[in-house]
mmCIF file of C-alpha atoms in Angstrom:
data_model
loop_
_atom_site.group_PDB
_atom_site.id
_atom_site.type_symbol
_atom_site.label_atom_id
_atom_site.label_comp_id
_atom_site.label_asym_id
_atom_site.label_seq_id
_atom_site.Cartn_x
_atom_site.Cartn_y
_atom_site.Cartn_z
ATOM 1 C CA ALA A 27 -68.839 -28.263 100.717
ATOM 2 C CA PRO A 28 -67.348 -28.218 96.926
ATOM 3 C CA ARG A 29 -65.394 -24.283 96.260
ATOM 4 C CA GLY A 30 -68.072 -22.260 94.215
ATOM 5 C CA THR A 31 -71.924 -23.339 95.839
ATOM 6 C CA ARG A 32 -74.066 -20.576 95.765
ATOM 7 C CA THR A 33 -77.473 -20.646 97.609
ATOM 8 C CA ARG A 34 -80.590 -18.625 96.927
ATOM 9 C CA ARG A 35 -84.193 -18.550 98.109
ATOM 10 C CA THR A 36 -87.493 -16.411 96.719
ATOM 11 C CA ASP A 37 -90.364 -16.643 98.937
ATOM 12 C CA HIS A 38 -93.135 -17.889 96.408
ATOM 13 C CA THR A 39 -95.654 -14.603 96.379
ATOM 14 C CA ARG A 40 -92.145 -12.888 95.088
ATOM 15 C CA ARG A 41 -91.777 -14.960 92.345
ATOM 16 C CA THR A 42 -91.360 -13.664 89.509
ATOM 17 C CA ASP A 43 -91.615 -15.436 85.268
ATOM 18 C CA ARG A 44 -89.217 -12.953 82.551
ATOM 19 C CA THR A 45 -90.099 -13.774 79.291
ATOM 20 C CA HIS A 46 -87.609 -13.905 77.039
ATOM 21 C CA ARG A 47 -88.233 -10.645 74.618
ATOM 22 C CA THR A 48 -86.660 -13.200 71.601
ATOM 23 C CA ALA A 49 -88.236 -16.031 72.233
ATOM 24 C CA GLY A 50 -90.995 -16.129 73.841
ATOM 25 C CA ALA A 51 -90.905 -18.476 76.764
ATOM 26 C CA ARG A 52 -90.578 -17.897 80.415
ATOM 27 C CA ALA A 53 -87.584 -18.919 80.908
ATOM 28 C CA VAL A 54 -85.246 -19.465 84.389
ATOM 29 C CA HIS A 55 -82.137 -19.310 84.207
ATOM 30 C CA VAL A 56 -79.415 -21.374 84.270
ATOM 31 C CA ARG A 57 -75.665 -20.369 85.256
ATOM 32 C CA ALA A 58 -72.927 -21.852 83.243
ATOM 33 C CA GLY A 59 -69.866 -23.951 84.018
ATOM 34 C CA ARG A 60 -68.982 -24.870 87.400
ATOM 35 C CA LEU A 61 -72.482 -23.895 89.377
ATOM 36 C CA LEU A 62 -74.106 -24.459 92.738
ATOM 37 C CA ALA A 63 -77.281 -23.257 93.827
ATOM 38 C CA ALA A 64 -79.385 -23.582 96.566
ATOM 39 C CA GLY A 65 -82.852 -24.063 97.429
ATOM 40 C CA VAL A 66 -85.546 -24.352 99.361
ATOM 41 C CA LEU A 67 -87.136 -28.282 100.353
ATOM 42 C CA ALA A 68 -90.658 -26.222 101.548
ATOM 43 C CA ALA A 69 -92.961 -24.121 99.869
ATOM 44 C CA LEU A 70 -91.111 -21.551 97.804
ATOM 45 C CA ALA A 71 -91.362 -21.116 94.818
ATOM 46 C CA ALA A 72 -87.362 -19.518 93.951
ATOM 47 C CA ALA A 73 -86.612 -18.060 91.309
ATOM 48 C CA GLY A 74 -84.549 -18.467 88.306
ATOM 49 C CA PHE A 75 -81.226 -17.632 88.612
ATOM 50 C CA ALA A 76 -77.935 -16.517 85.994
ATOM 51 C CA ALA A 77 -75.310 -15.836 85.999
ATOM 52 C CA PRO A 78 -72.471 -14.868 83.626
ATOM 53 C CA ALA A 79 -71.090 -18.010 81.656
ATOM 54 C CA THR A 80 -67.717 -17.850 83.156
ATOM 55 C CA ALA A 81 -68.269 -16.658 86.645
ATOM 56 C CA LEU A 82 -67.205 -19.257 89.759
ATOM 57 C CA GLY A 83 -69.801 -18.571 92.396
ATOM 58 C CA PRO A 84 -68.957 -18.431 95.709
ATOM 59 C CA ALA A 85 -68.775 -20.002 98.786
ATOM 60 C CA PRO A 86 -72.214 -22.266 99.193
ATOM 61 C CA VAL A 87 -74.285 -20.616 102.640
ATOM 62 C CA PRO A 88 -77.453 -22.343 103.859
ATOM 63 C CA ALA A 89 -80.278 -21.214 102.826
ATOM 64 C CA THR A 90 -83.373 -22.075 105.619
ATOM 65 C CA THR A 91 -87.146 -21.392 105.536
ATOM 66 C CA ASP A 92 -89.086 -18.221 107.464
ATOM 67 C CA ALA A 93 -89.531 -21.391 109.547
ATOM 68 C CA GLY A 94 -86.558 -22.094 110.340
ATOM 69 C CA THR A 95 -86.664 -25.342 107.732
ATOM 70 C CA PRO A 96 -83.389 -26.314 107.011
ATOM 71 C CA ALA A 97 -82.782 -26.029 103.776
ATOM 72 C CA VAL A 98 -81.991 -27.856 100.382
ATOM 73 C CA THR A 99 -78.412 -26.814 98.528
ATOM 74 C CA TRP A 100 -77.238 -29.032 95.491
ATOM 75 C CA SER A 101 -74.647 -28.646 92.616
ATOM 76 C CA VAL A 102 -74.173 -30.132 89.165
ATOM 77 C CA ARG A 103 -70.924 -29.673 87.569
ATOM 78 C CA PRO A 104 -69.144 -31.174 84.235
ATOM 79 C CA GLY A 105 -67.382 -34.368 85.165
ATOM 80 C CA THR A 106 -67.077 -37.722 84.725
ATOM 81 C CA PRO A 107 -67.756 -41.853 86.682
ATOM 82 C CA ASP A 108 -64.980 -40.196 88.891
ATOM 83 C CA GLY A 109 -65.934 -37.073 89.488
ATOM 84 C CA PRO A 110 -66.254 -33.756 88.654
ATOM 85 C CA ASP A 111 -63.331 -32.533 86.836
ATOM 86 C CA GLY A 112 -62.770 -29.012 86.955
ATOM 87 C CA ARG A 113 -64.581 -28.049 83.411
ATOM 88 C CA LEU A 114 -66.836 -24.672 83.223
ATOM 89 C CA SER A 115 -68.977 -26.230 80.962
ATOM 90 C CA LEU A 116 -69.358 -28.304 78.574
ATOM 91 C CA ARG A 117 -67.505 -27.751 74.900
ATOM 92 C CA HIS A 118 -67.692 -29.638 72.145
ATOM 93 C CA VAL A 119 -67.427 -29.376 68.229
ATOM 94 C CA LEU A 120 -68.862 -32.122 65.979
ATOM 95 C CA ASP A 121 -69.151 -33.169 62.401
ATOM 96 C CA PRO A 122 -72.662 -33.516 61.151
ATOM 97 C CA GLY A 123 -73.650 -36.718 62.047
ATOM 98 C CA ALA A 124 -71.015 -37.322 65.098
ATOM 99 C CA SER A 125 -71.671 -38.030 68.529
ATOM 100 C CA VAL A 126 -69.740 -37.868 71.715
ATOM 101 C CA ASP A 127 -70.081 -38.393 75.380
ATOM 102 C CA ASP A 128 -69.906 -36.572 78.888
ATOM 103 C CA ALA A 129 -70.852 -36.836 81.771
ATOM 104 C CA VAL A 130 -72.384 -34.407 84.682
ATOM 105 C CA VAL A 131 -71.893 -34.819 88.414
ATOM 106 C CA LEU A 132 -74.802 -33.616 90.130
ATOM 107 C CA ASP A 133 -74.854 -33.359 94.677
ATOM 108 C CA ASN A 134 -76.845 -32.956 97.228
ATOM 109 C CA LEU A 135 -74.892 -31.285 100.121
ATOM 110 C CA GLY A 136 -77.777 -30.569 102.157
ATOM 111 C CA ASP A 137 -78.531 -32.348 105.544
ATOM 112 C CA ARG A 138 -82.308 -33.618 104.292
ATOM 113 C CA ALA A 139 -82.896 -36.491 100.945
ATOM 114 C CA ALA A 140 -83.955 -34.872 97.777
ATOM 115 C CA THR A 141 -85.835 -35.178 94.461
ATOM 116 C CA PHE A 142 -84.078 -33.669 91.477
ATOM 117 C CA ALA A 143 -85.212 -33.563 87.950
ATOM 118 C CA VAL A 144 -82.278 -33.358 85.643
ATOM 119 C CA TYR A 145 -83.364 -32.725 81.780
ATOM 120 C CA ALA A 146 -81.879 -31.073 78.810
ATOM 121 C CA GLY A 147 -82.629 -28.385 76.239
ATOM 122 C CA ASP A 148 -82.057 -24.991 74.070
ATOM 123 C CA GLY A 149 -80.317 -22.862 74.975
ATOM 124 C CA THR A 150 -81.406 -18.675 75.330
ATOM 125 C CA LEU A 151 -80.338 -15.565 76.688
ATOM 126 C CA SER A 152 -82.633 -13.511 78.978
ATOM 127 C CA GLU A 153 -83.572 -9.948 79.328
ATOM 128 C CA GLY A 154 -80.558 -9.388 81.708
ATOM 129 C CA GLY A 155 -78.259 -11.276 78.922
ATOM 130 C CA ASP A 156 -77.597 -14.078 81.450
ATOM 131 C CA PHE A 157 -78.037 -17.291 79.814
ATOM 132 C CA ASP A 158 -81.057 -19.754 79.842
ATOM 133 C CA LEU A 159 -83.283 -22.754 79.551
ATOM 134 C CA PRO A 160 -86.602 -22.593 79.365
ATOM 135 C CA PRO A 161 -88.888 -23.799 82.254
ATOM 136 C CA GLY A 162 -88.652 -28.378 81.333
ATOM 137 C CA GLY A 163 -91.385 -29.762 80.331
ATOM 138 C CA SER A 164 -90.203 -27.456 77.700
ATOM 139 C CA THR A 165 -90.136 -29.111 73.952
ATOM 140 C CA PRO A 166 -86.284 -28.160 72.800
ATOM 141 C CA ALA A 167 -85.959 -28.211 68.879
ATOM 142 C CA ASP A 168 -82.234 -27.920 68.217
ATOM 143 C CA GLY A 169 -78.929 -28.516 69.973
ATOM 144 C CA GLY A 170 -81.350 -29.093 72.943
ATOM 145 C CA ALA A 171 -82.906 -32.377 71.464
ATOM 146 C CA TRP A 172 -79.828 -33.422 70.230
ATOM 147 C CA VAL A 173 -78.858 -34.737 73.820
ATOM 148 C CA THR A 174 -79.808 -38.194 75.770
ATOM 149 C CA LEU A 175 -79.452 -38.983 79.170
ATOM 150 C CA GLY A 176 -78.005 -41.811 80.405
ATOM 151 C CA ASP A 177 -79.764 -44.237 82.569
ATOM 152 C CA VAL A 178 -78.419 -43.469 86.827
ATOM 153 C CA PRO A 179 -78.803 -46.258 88.952
ATOM 154 C CA GLY A 180 -81.886 -46.099 90.795
ATOM 155 C CA ALA A 181 -83.340 -42.805 89.155
ATOM 156 C CA GLU A 182 -87.291 -42.420 87.337
ATOM 157 C CA ARG A 183 -86.924 -41.913 83.529
ATOM 158 C CA GLN A 184 -90.107 -39.758 82.652
ATOM 159 C CA ALA A 185 -91.679 -39.448 79.624
ATOM 160 C CA ASP A 186 -89.683 -36.696 77.305
ATOM 161 C CA GLY A 187 -85.966 -38.437 78.644
ATOM 162 C CA ALA A 188 -86.049 -35.970 81.602
ATOM 163 C CA LEU A 189 -84.931 -38.271 84.525
ATOM 164 C CA ARG A 190 -85.639 -37.746 87.990
ATOM 165 C CA VAL A 191 -83.110 -38.300 90.687
ATOM 166 C CA THR A 192 -83.371 -39.018 93.954
ATOM 167 C CA LEU A 193 -80.453 -38.099 96.226
ATOM 168 C CA ASP A 194 -79.308 -39.150 100.250
ATOM 169 C CA PRO A 195 -77.691 -35.892 102.540
ATOM 170 C CA GLY A 196 -74.459 -36.586 100.905
ATOM 171 C CA ALA A 197 -75.183 -38.390 98.067
ATOM 172 C CA ARG A 198 -74.047 -38.202 94.473
ATOM 173 C CA ALA A 199 -75.073 -39.298 91.031
ATOM 174 C CA THR A 200 -73.312 -39.257 87.883
ATOM 175 C CA VAL A 201 -75.762 -38.611 84.944
ATOM 176 C CA PRO A 202 -74.516 -40.110 81.388
ATOM 177 C CA VAL A 203 -74.551 -36.879 78.457
ATOM 178 C CA THR A 204 -74.826 -37.997 75.053
ATOM 179 C CA VAL A 205 -74.959 -35.572 71.834
ATOM 180 C CA THR A 206 -75.824 -36.840 68.566
ATOM 181 C CA VAL A 207 -75.500 -34.602 65.548
ATOM 182 C CA PRO A 208 -78.179 -34.738 62.910
ATOM 183 C CA ALA A 209 -76.210 -35.620 59.479
ATOM 184 C CA ASP A 210 -78.206 -32.892 58.411
ATOM 185 C CA ALA A 211 -77.030 -30.925 61.175
ATOM 186 C CA THR A 212 -76.229 -26.443 59.576
ATOM 187 C CA PRO A 213 -72.742 -25.302 60.990
ATOM 188 C CA GLY A 214 -72.274 -23.158 63.835
ATOM 189 C CA ASP A 215 -73.344 -23.249 67.422
ATOM 190 C CA HIS A 216 -76.264 -24.806 68.976
ATOM 191 C CA PRO A 217 -76.002 -23.333 72.703
ATOM 192 C CA ALA A 218 -77.702 -26.026 74.856
ATOM 193 C CA GLY A 219 -77.657 -26.872 78.453
ATOM 194 C CA VAL A 220 -78.460 -29.415 81.138
ATOM 195 C CA VAL A 221 -79.910 -28.675 84.343
ATOM 196 C CA ALA A 222 -80.597 -29.766 88.119
ATOM 197 C CA GLU A 223 -84.599 -28.675 89.450
ATOM 198 C CA LEU A 224 -85.916 -29.408 93.152
ATOM 199 C CA VAL A 225 -89.129 -31.221 92.535
ATOM 200 C CA THR A 226 -91.343 -31.546 95.522
ATOM 201 C CA GLY A 227 -94.135 -34.336 96.715
ATOM 202 C CA ASP A 228 -95.295 -35.824 92.823
ATOM 203 C CA THR A 229 -96.167 -33.261 90.607
ATOM 204 C CA VAL A 230 -94.927 -30.712 92.444
ATOM 205 C CA ARG A 231 -91.857 -28.507 91.243
ATOM 206 C CA LEU A 232 -89.669 -25.647 92.082
ATOM 207 C CA ALA A 233 -88.874 -22.847 90.120
ATOM 208 C CA ALA A 234 -85.383 -23.919 91.444
ATOM 209 C CA ARG A 235 -81.976 -25.074 89.145
ATOM 210 C CA THR A 236 -78.644 -25.272 88.571
ATOM 211 C CA GLY A 237 -77.251 -26.301 85.975
ATOM 212 C CA VAL A 238 -74.103 -27.041 82.914
ATOM 213 C CA ARG A 239 -74.017 -25.293 79.899
ATOM 214 C CA LEU A 240 -73.584 -27.056 76.459
ATOM 215 C CA HIS A 241 -71.278 -25.108 73.524
ATOM 216 C CA LEU A 242 -72.651 -27.431 70.548
ATOM 217 C CA ARG A 243 -70.314 -26.141 67.221
ATOM 218 C CA VAL A 244 -71.312 -28.354 64.438
ATOM 219 C CA THR A 245 -68.153 -27.882 61.970
ATOM 220 C CA GLY A 246 -68.626 -26.116 57.967
ATOM 221 C CA GLU A 247 -68.472 -22.757 57.305
ATOM 222 C CA VAL A 248 -69.762 -20.249 59.316
ATOM 223 C CA THR A 249 -71.233 -16.561 59.616
ATOM 224 C CA ALA A 250 -70.993 -14.763 60.905
ATOM 225 C CA ALA A 251 -72.560 -10.852 61.314
ATOM 226 C CA LEU A 252 -75.453 -9.107 63.285
ATOM 227 C CA ALA A 253 -77.334 -6.418 62.670
ATOM 228 C CA PRO A 254 -80.061 -3.676 64.039
ATOM 229 C CA GLN A 255 -83.360 -4.326 63.784
ATOM 230 C CA ASP A 256 -87.062 -2.496 65.047
ATOM 231 C CA VAL A 257 -85.283 0.470 65.447
ATOM 232 C CA GLU A 258 -87.595 3.369 67.653
ATOM 233 C CA ALA A 259 -86.903 6.974 68.079
ATOM 234 C CA HIS A 260 -89.252 9.241 70.137
ATOM 235 C CA TRP A 261 -88.359 13.142 70.908
ATOM 236 C CA GLU A 262 -88.643 13.958 74.649
ATOM 237 C CA PRO A 263 -88.437 18.439 74.369
ATOM 238 C CA SER A 264 -87.431 20.031 77.555
ATOM 239 C CA TRP A 265 -89.456 22.978 79.451
ATOM 240 C CA ASN A 266 -86.390 24.504 79.957
ATOM 241 C CA PRO A 267 -85.773 26.109 76.836
ATOM 242 C CA PHE A 268 -81.861 26.833 77.171
ATOM 243 C CA ALA A 269 -81.370 22.946 77.326
ATOM 244 C CA PRO A 270 -81.211 20.237 74.907
ATOM 245 C CA GLY A 271 -84.235 17.300 74.724
ATOM 246 C CA THR A 272 -83.984 13.916 74.497
ATOM 247 C CA VAL A 273 -84.800 11.369 72.143
ATOM 248 C CA HIS A 274 -85.173 7.665 73.543
ATOM 249 C CA VAL A 275 -83.390 5.103 71.084
ATOM 250 C CA ARG A 276 -84.389 0.737 71.439
ATOM 251 C CA TYR A 277 -83.165 -0.657 69.211
ATOM 252 C CA ARG A 278 -83.289 -5.038 68.752
ATOM 253 C CA VAL A 279 -79.580 -6.325 67.300
ATOM 254 C CA ALA A 280 -80.115 -8.973 65.896
ATOM 255 C CA ASN A 281 -77.857 -12.824 65.097
ATOM 256 C CA THR A 282 -77.838 -13.084 62.189
ATOM 257 C CA GLY A 283 -75.040 -15.726 61.378
ATOM 258 C CA ASP A 284 -74.440 -18.681 62.939
ATOM 259 C CA VAL A 285 -71.870 -18.515 66.189
ATOM 260 C CA ARG A 286 -72.741 -17.220 69.406
ATOM 261 C CA LEU A 287 -70.713 -13.138 68.930
ATOM 262 C CA ALA A 288 -70.216 -10.125 71.857
ATOM 263 C CA ALA A 289 -71.940 -6.576 70.103
ATOM 264 C CA ARG A 290 -70.946 -3.359 70.682
ATOM 265 C CA THR A 291 -73.726 -1.008 69.719
ATOM 266 C CA VAL A 292 -73.129 2.845 68.636
ATOM 267 C CA ALA A 293 -76.511 5.001 68.391
ATOM 268 C CA GLU A 294 -75.904 8.891 66.628
ATOM 269 C CA LEU A 295 -77.572 11.683 65.819
ATOM 270 C CA ALA A 296 -77.537 15.283 64.716
ATOM 271 C CA GLY A 297 -79.722 17.489 63.659
ATOM 272 C CA PRO A 298 -78.336 19.138 59.370
ATOM 273 C CA GLY A 299 -75.294 19.817 58.180
ATOM 274 C CA GLY A 300 -74.184 17.790 61.723
ATOM 275 C CA VAL A 301 -75.147 20.130 64.232
ATOM 276 C CA GLY A 302 -75.644 19.311 68.060
ATOM 277 C CA ALA A 303 -74.073 15.421 67.390
ATOM 278 C CA ALA A 304 -74.905 13.378 70.126
ATOM 279 C CA GLU A 305 -74.029 9.300 70.424
ATOM 280 C CA HIS A 306 -74.560 7.116 73.329
ATOM 281 C CA ARG A 307 -72.883 3.631 73.410
ATOM 282 C CA ALA A 308 -73.554 -0.194 74.684
ATOM 283 C CA GLU A 309 -71.807 -3.015 74.843
ATOM 284 C CA LEU A 310 -73.601 -6.990 74.641
ATOM 285 C CA ARG A 311 -72.132 -10.016 77.077
ATOM 286 C CA GLU A 312 -73.594 -12.250 73.453
ATOM 287 C CA VAL A 313 -76.213 -13.091 71.211
ATOM 288 C CA LEU A 314 -77.161 -16.357 70.270
ATOM 289 C CA PRO A 315 -77.066 -17.341 66.598
ATOM 290 C CA GLY A 316 -80.713 -17.171 65.584
ATOM 291 C CA GLN A 317 -81.793 -14.334 68.228
ATOM 292 C CA SER A 318 -81.325 -10.847 69.719
ATOM 293 C CA ALA A 319 -81.081 -8.717 72.678
ATOM 294 C CA TRP A 320 -82.970 -4.981 72.919
ATOM 295 C CA VAL A 321 -80.819 -1.774 73.405
ATOM 296 C CA GLU A 322 -82.064 1.135 75.160
ATOM 297 C CA GLY A 323 -80.512 4.911 75.522
ATOM 298 C CA ASP A 324 -80.810 8.077 76.017
ATOM 299 C CA LEU A 325 -79.430 10.759 73.877
ATOM 300 C CA ARG A 326 -79.192 14.503 74.362
ATOM 301 C CA VAL A 327 -80.235 16.013 71.456
ATOM 302 C CA TRP A 328 -81.037 19.779 71.586
ATOM 303 C CA PRO A 329 -84.073 20.817 69.135
ATOM 304 C CA VAL A 330 -82.873 21.584 65.814
ATOM 305 C CA VAL A 331 -86.506 20.381 63.904
ATOM 306 C CA ARG A 332 -85.045 17.120 61.909
ATOM 307 C CA ALA A 333 -82.515 15.574 63.581
ATOM 308 C CA ALA A 334 -81.242 11.994 61.620
ATOM 309 C CA GLY A 335 -77.829 9.480 62.103
ATOM 310 C CA HIS A 336 -77.302 6.010 62.140
ATOM 311 C CA VAL A 337 -76.743 2.990 65.029
ATOM 312 C CA ASP A 338 -73.836 0.909 63.773
ATOM 313 C CA THR A 339 -72.981 -2.937 65.422
ATOM 314 C CA ARG A 340 -69.509 -4.155 66.220
ATOM 315 C CA PRO A 341 -69.569 -7.686 66.447
ATOM 316 C CA TRP A 342 -66.281 -9.237 68.239
ATOM 317 C CA VAL A 343 -65.650 -12.428 69.602
ATOM 318 C CA VAL A 344 -66.402 -13.799 72.801
ATOM 319 C CA GLY A 345 -64.132 -15.066 75.381
ATOM 320 C CA ASP A 346 -61.980 -17.920 73.773
ATOM 321 C CA ASP A 347 -64.544 -19.116 71.002
ATOM 322 C CA VAL A 348 -62.560 -19.331 67.524
ATOM 323 C CA VAL A 349 -64.728 -18.387 64.789
ATOM 324 C CA ASP A 350 -62.745 -18.608 61.167
ATOM 325 C CA ALA A 351 -65.112 -15.755 59.017
ATOM 326 C CA ALA A 352 -64.917 -12.167 58.613
ATOM 327 C CA LEU A 353 -66.923 -10.231 61.546
ATOM 328 C CA ARG A 354 -69.553 -8.295 58.908
ATOM 329 C CA THR A 355 -71.431 -5.372 61.076
ATOM 330 C CA GLY A 356 -75.121 -4.380 60.357
ATOM 331 C CA SER A 357 -76.114 -0.048 60.305
ATOM 332 C CA ALA A 358 -80.294 0.536 60.270
ATOM 333 C CA SER A 359 -80.621 4.483 59.405
ATOM 334 C CA VAL A 360 -83.106 6.737 62.180
ATOM 335 C CA VAL A 361 -85.452 10.327 62.248
ATOM 336 C CA VAL A 362 -86.236 11.757 64.835
ATOM 337 C CA TRP A 363 -88.216 15.003 64.392
ATOM 338 C CA ALA A 364 -87.730 17.124 67.240
ATOM 339 C CA VAL A 365 -89.352 20.085 66.675
ATOM 340 C CA PRO A 366 -88.068 23.347 69.556
ATOM 341 C CA TRP A 367 -90.942 23.663 71.887
ATOM 342 C CA SER A 368 -90.358 25.175 74.404
ATOM 343 C CA GLN A 369 -88.846 27.506 71.351
ATOM 344 C CA LEU A 370 -91.211 28.625 70.508
ATOM 345 C CA ALA A 371 -93.264 29.379 73.659
ATOM 346 C CA LEU A 372 -90.096 30.980 74.748
ATOM 347 C CA LEU A 373 -90.377 33.049 71.579
ATOM 348 C CA VAL A 374 -94.213 33.294 71.783
ATOM 349 C CA VAL A 375 -94.038 35.157 74.886
ATOM 350 C CA VAL A 376 -91.300 37.109 73.886
ATOM 351 C CA VAL A 377 -93.032 38.877 70.710
ATOM 352 C CA GLY A 378 -96.318 38.873 72.534
ATOM 353 C CA GLY A 379 -94.877 40.450 75.264
ATOM 354 C CA VAL A 380 -93.026 43.529 72.806
ATOM 355 C CA VAL A 381 -95.944 44.025 70.799
ATOM 356 C CA LEU A 382 -97.989 44.949 74.244
ATOM 357 C CA VAL A 383 -95.493 46.656 74.772
ATOM 358 C CA ARG A 384 -95.533 48.359 71.453
ATOM 359 C CA TRP A 385 -99.663 48.125 72.348
ATOM 360 C CA ARG A 386 -99.908 50.402 76.016
ATOM 361 C CA ARG A 387 -97.445 52.496 74.751
ATOM 362 C CA ARG A 388 -99.302 54.117 71.447
ATOM 363 C CA ARG A 389 -102.226 53.823 74.757
ATOM 364 C CA THR A 390 -101.053 56.049 76.289
ATOM 365 C CA ALA A 391 -99.665 58.339 74.330
ATOM 366 C CA ALA A 392 -103.491 58.843 72.231
ATOM 367 C CA LEU A 393 -104.496 59.001 75.792
ATOM 368 C CA VAL A 394 -102.440 61.423 76.746
ATOM 369 C CA GLN A 395 -103.432 64.203 72.528
ATOM 370 C CA SER A 396 -106.653 63.676 74.007
ATOM 371 C CA ARG A 397 -106.500 65.346 76.872
ATOM 372 C CA VAL A 398 -104.168 68.048 75.582
ATOM 373 C CA ASP A 399 -107.261 68.249 72.623
ATOM 374 C CA ALA A 400 -110.014 68.826 75.489
ATOM 375 C CA ALA A 401 -107.369 71.132 77.410
ATOM 376 C CA LEU A 402 -107.033 72.772 73.997
ATOM 377 C CA ALA A 403 -110.862 73.128 73.389
ATOM 378 C CA ALA A 404 -111.205 74.690 76.683
ATOM 379 C CA ALA A 405 -109.083 77.341 76.431
ATOM 380 C CA GLY A 406 -111.353 78.054 72.795
ATOM 381 C CA VAL A 407 -107.945 77.407 70.689
ATOM 382 C CA PRO A 408 -109.500 77.071 67.654
ATOM 383 C CA ALA A 409 -108.990 73.061 66.027
ATOM 384 C CA ALA A 410 -107.921 74.327 63.311
ATOM 385 C CA ALA A 411 -104.727 76.544 65.154
ATOM 386 C CA GLN A 412 -103.781 73.534 66.921
ATOM 387 C CA PRO A 413 -100.369 71.878 65.431
ATOM 388 C CA ALA A 414 -101.664 68.018 63.337
ATOM 389 C CA GLY A 415 -99.776 64.634 64.900
ATOM 390 C CA PRO A 416 -98.210 63.928 67.887
ATOM 391 C CA GLU A 417 -95.795 67.191 67.228
ATOM 392 C CA ARG A 418 -98.319 69.760 68.443
ATOM 393 C CA SER A 419 -97.293 71.492 71.516
ATOM 394 C CA ALA A 420 -99.526 71.473 74.995
ATOM 395 C CA THR A 421 -99.481 75.762 74.733
ATOM 396 C CA THR A 422 -100.341 76.969 70.698
ATOM 397 C CA THR A 423 -100.483 80.521 70.155
ATOM 398 C CA PRO A 424 -103.657 81.566 68.112
ATOM 399 C CA ALA A 425 -103.059 82.189 64.805
ATOM 400 C CA GLY A 426 -101.989 86.133 63.847
ATOM 401 C CA ALA A 427 -101.939 86.681 67.347
ATOM 402 C CA ASP A 428 -98.283 87.766 67.047
ATOM 403 C CA ASP A 429 -98.165 88.568 63.579
ATOM 404 C CA ALA A 430 -96.349 91.780 63.519
ATOM 405 C CA GLU A 431 -93.505 89.950 65.494
ATOM 406 C CA ALA A 432 -93.526 86.509 63.835
ATOM 407 C CA THR A 433 -93.647 87.915 60.320
ATOM 408 C CA PRO A 434 -91.421 91.362 60.397
ATOM 409 C CA ALA A 435 -92.723 93.532 57.734
ATOM 410 C CA VAL A 436 -91.269 93.859 53.816
ATOM 411 C CA PRO A 437 -90.492 97.392 51.856
ATOM 412 C CA VAL A 438 -92.044 98.198 49.277
ATOM 413 C CA ALA A 439 -90.051 99.999 47.096
ATOM 414 C CA ARG A 440 -91.987 102.234 45.105
ATOM 415 C CA THR A 441 -90.764 103.695 41.902
ATOM 416 C CA ASP A 442 -92.779 106.271 40.251
ATOM 417 C CA THR A 443 -93.495 106.690 35.758
ATOM 418 C CA ALA A 444 -93.313 110.342 34.322
#
């Protein structure tokens, strides 16, 4: 079997429709380049597939249904009427109004006949950052609308321009692909792709497909820029007063230029005077023009009441792309209130404990003094003879009892006068 074949089977009950956050379309993943996939010809709906644009799949592994039904394995690769030519994707640079002819090769690698729907679509990205196309039946509005599929012997052409191709086991079909750029097309990248989707019966189409990515660039002056947008920051305090809290940061990295770019992002936060600085870094393999990708991260930040900082996006060129334009960075400010709730709670407990201890001490002293006063009163000591204040002794000598000893007599000199 050809190198790079991959099989994929997912039970219908497990199928999930993943929504692309920026394009809003439910996408079934499309592997770019030399892609080989396996679908299950039964009442199974296979989930989408995804891989980096330059990845090569492993050797083919036959997929089987739970009941042991033989699987269908197929591949779509760039090629010529003579067969696959080793390219990983379709890549063209065209002037406005120009056109180019190319082809993809569809192989049925299974041991039973199968029918495939072959169509083109606009490129987008999945939630995981992988290249996608919208599901079959979607109307392309950009690069996918510029692709026309040529006639294939024995194939049925659909109203939307798609082809329905039936192949016997081991059979191959070459699908001509013509790209025609409108005269008013804007410069830059217009991603698209061509996929082959497994079809069963007359109306049931399984969400299992594989395809070839189309890198299409229109000549002209381009802009390469990324910008952070819709920045959100949420403070989550730690219940441990001796540990920092967490700031959850979420933002979109928008490609505001004309060419696809990869991104390095950094979110930084710090308190007044740079106290408690923290940062979160991330990388995006690819952001398509006019689209965006979400980034989420956590920063460990001490409760400094008010933490401020910024989110920066730094673009860089993807793979072997050529970008004849300055790479423009982007930045957005972010502020979050990091109230030290746990520290305030600890302070309340400490202050409350100090107040309680002092109150108990005063209460105990007052109780002891009241008992002393009661004992003195029982002993017949006049209240006026008792010393005032907390310095009064537990044993008080009655006034006048020992005046002679307490105050020695002072002799008075007498002078006789004549």
